[in-house]
Coordinates of C-alpha atoms in Angstrom, one line a residue:
X1 CA 60.7 77.0 93.6
X2 CA 61.3 79.8 96.1
X3 CA 62.8 77.4 98.6
X4 CA 65.2 76.0 96.0
X5 CA 66.2 79.5 95.1
X6 CA 66.9 80.4 98.7
X7 CA 68.8 77.2 99.2
X8 CA 71.0 78.0 96.2
X9 CA 71.6 81.5 97.5
X10 CA 72.5 80.1 100.9
X11 CA 74.9 77.5 99.5
X12 CA 76.5 80.2 97.2
X13 CA 77.0 82.5 100.2
X14 CA 78.3 79.7 102.3
X15 CA 80.8 78.8 99.5
X16 CA 81.9 82.4 99.2
X17 CA 82.3 82.6 103.0
X18 CA 84.5 79.5 103.1
X19 CA 86.6 80.7 100.2
X20 CA 87.1 84.0 101.9
X21 CA 88.0 82.3 105.1
X22 CA 90.5 80.0 103.4
X23 CA 92.0 83.0 101.5
X24 CA 92.4 85.0 104.7
X25 CA 94.0 82.1 106.5
X26 CA 96.5 81.7 103.6
X27 CA 97.2 85.4 103.6
X28 CA 97.9 85.4 107.3
X29 CA 100.3 82.4 106.9
X30 CA 102.2 84.2 104.1
X31 CA 102.4 87.4 105.9
X32 CA 103.6 85.7 109.0
X33 CA 106.4 84.1 107.0
X34 CA 107.3 87.5 105.5
X35 CA 107.4 89.0 109.0
X36 CA 109.8 86.2 110.2
X37 CA 112.1 86.9 107.2
X38 CA 112.1 90.6 107.9
X39 CA 112.8 90.0 111.6
X40 CA 115.8 87.8 110.7
X41 CA 117.2 90.3 108.3
X42 CA 116.7 93.1 110.9
X43 CA 118.5 91.0 113.6
X44 CA 121.4 90.3 111.3
X45 CA 121.8 94.0 110.5
X46 CA 121.6 95.0 114.1
X47 CA 124.2 92.4 115.1
X48 CA 126.4 93.6 112.3
X49 CA 126.1 97.2 113.5
X50 CA 126.9 96.3 117.1
X51 CA 129.7 93.8 116.4
X52 CA 131.1 95.5 113.3
X53 CA 133.0 98.1 115.3
X54 CA 132.8 100.7 112.5
X55 CA 131.8 103.4 114.9
X56 CA 134.5 102.6 117.5
X57 CA 137.1 102.4 114.7
X58 CA 135.9 105.8 113.4
X59 CA 136.4 107.4 116.8
X60 CA 140.0 105.9 117.0
X61 CA 140.8 107.2 113.5
X62 CA 139.4 110.6 114.3
X63 CA 141.8 110.9 117.2
X64 CA 144.8 110.0 115.0
X65 CA 146.6 112.9 113.4
X66 CA 147.3 112.8 109.7
X67 CA 144.5 110.3 108.8
X68 CA 143.1 110.6 105.3
X69 CA 139.8 112.6 105.5
X70 CA 138.3 110.5 102.6
X71 CA 138.8 107.4 104.7
X72 CA 136.9 109.0 107.6
X73 CA 134.1 110.0 105.2
X74 CA 133.9 106.5 103.8
X75 CA 133.6 105.1 107.3
X76 CA 130.9 107.7 108.2
X77 CA 129.1 106.9 105.0
X78 CA 129.1 103.2 105.9
X79 CA 127.6 104.0 109.3
X80 CA 124.9 106.2 107.8
X81 CA 124.0 103.5 105.2
X82 CA 123.7 100.9 107.9
X83 CA 121.5 103.3 109.9
X84 CA 119.3 103.9 106.9
X85 CA 118.9 100.2 106.2
X86 CA 117.9 99.7 109.9
X87 CA 115.2 102.3 109.6
X88 CA 113.9 100.8 106.4
X89 CA 113.6 97.4 108.0
X90 CA 111.9 99.0 111.0
X91 CA 109.4 100.6 108.6
X92 CA 108.8 97.2 106.9
X93 CA 108.3 95.6 110.3
X94 CA 105.7 98.1 111.3
X95 CA 104.0 98.0 107.9
X96 CA 103.7 94.2 107.9
X97 CA 102.6 94.1 111.5
X98 CA 99.8 96.5 110.8
X99 CA 98.8 94.5 107.7
X100 CA 98.8 91.4 109.8
X101 CA 96.6 93.1 112.4
X102 CA 94.2 94.2 109.7
X103 CA 93.9 90.8 108.0
X104 CA 93.6 88.9 111.3
X105 CA 90.8 91.3 112.4
X106 CA 92.6 92.6 115.4
X107 CA 92.3 96.3 114.4
X108 CA 88.5 96.1 114.4
X109 CA 88.2 94.1 117.6
X110 CA 86.7 95.9 120.6
X111 CA 88.0 97.4 122.9
X112 CA 90.2 99.3 120.5
X113 CA 93.9 99.0 121.5
X114 CA 97.1 100.8 120.5
X115 CA 99.0 97.9 119.1
X116 CA 102.1 100.0 118.6
X117 CA 102.5 100.9 122.3
X118 CA 104.6 98.6 124.5
X119 CA 101.6 97.9 126.9
X120 CA 99.0 97.6 124.1
X121 CA 97.0 100.3 125.9
X122 CA 93.3 100.6 125.4
X123 CA 92.3 103.7 123.4
X124 CA 89.6 105.9 125.0
X125 CA 87.2 108.0 123.1

């Protein structure tokens, strides 16, 4: 009777382990897809900022006399809105990256590393 109970406990624990493993794998795939989408949107926004020419046009208009100040403010507002969107996407990228590191077990792996530094330096205690 005791052996059967232990077998049942073992099989239950094994089933829970397999379900958790499958769930984590699915979460990693979903998060990876989300990160790819965020990277694409960020790249589009950065390309728009660099090729849009709003900043260079603003400089040219500022040098021109008699230009409508509201037009200059609208252009500056557009630049600031783009910069805010870029910062928001950068925040999303870092957030999803840390979530990915957590789900994949990288954050608890030894030696502890700074995954936000360019060289992934090891953290010393």
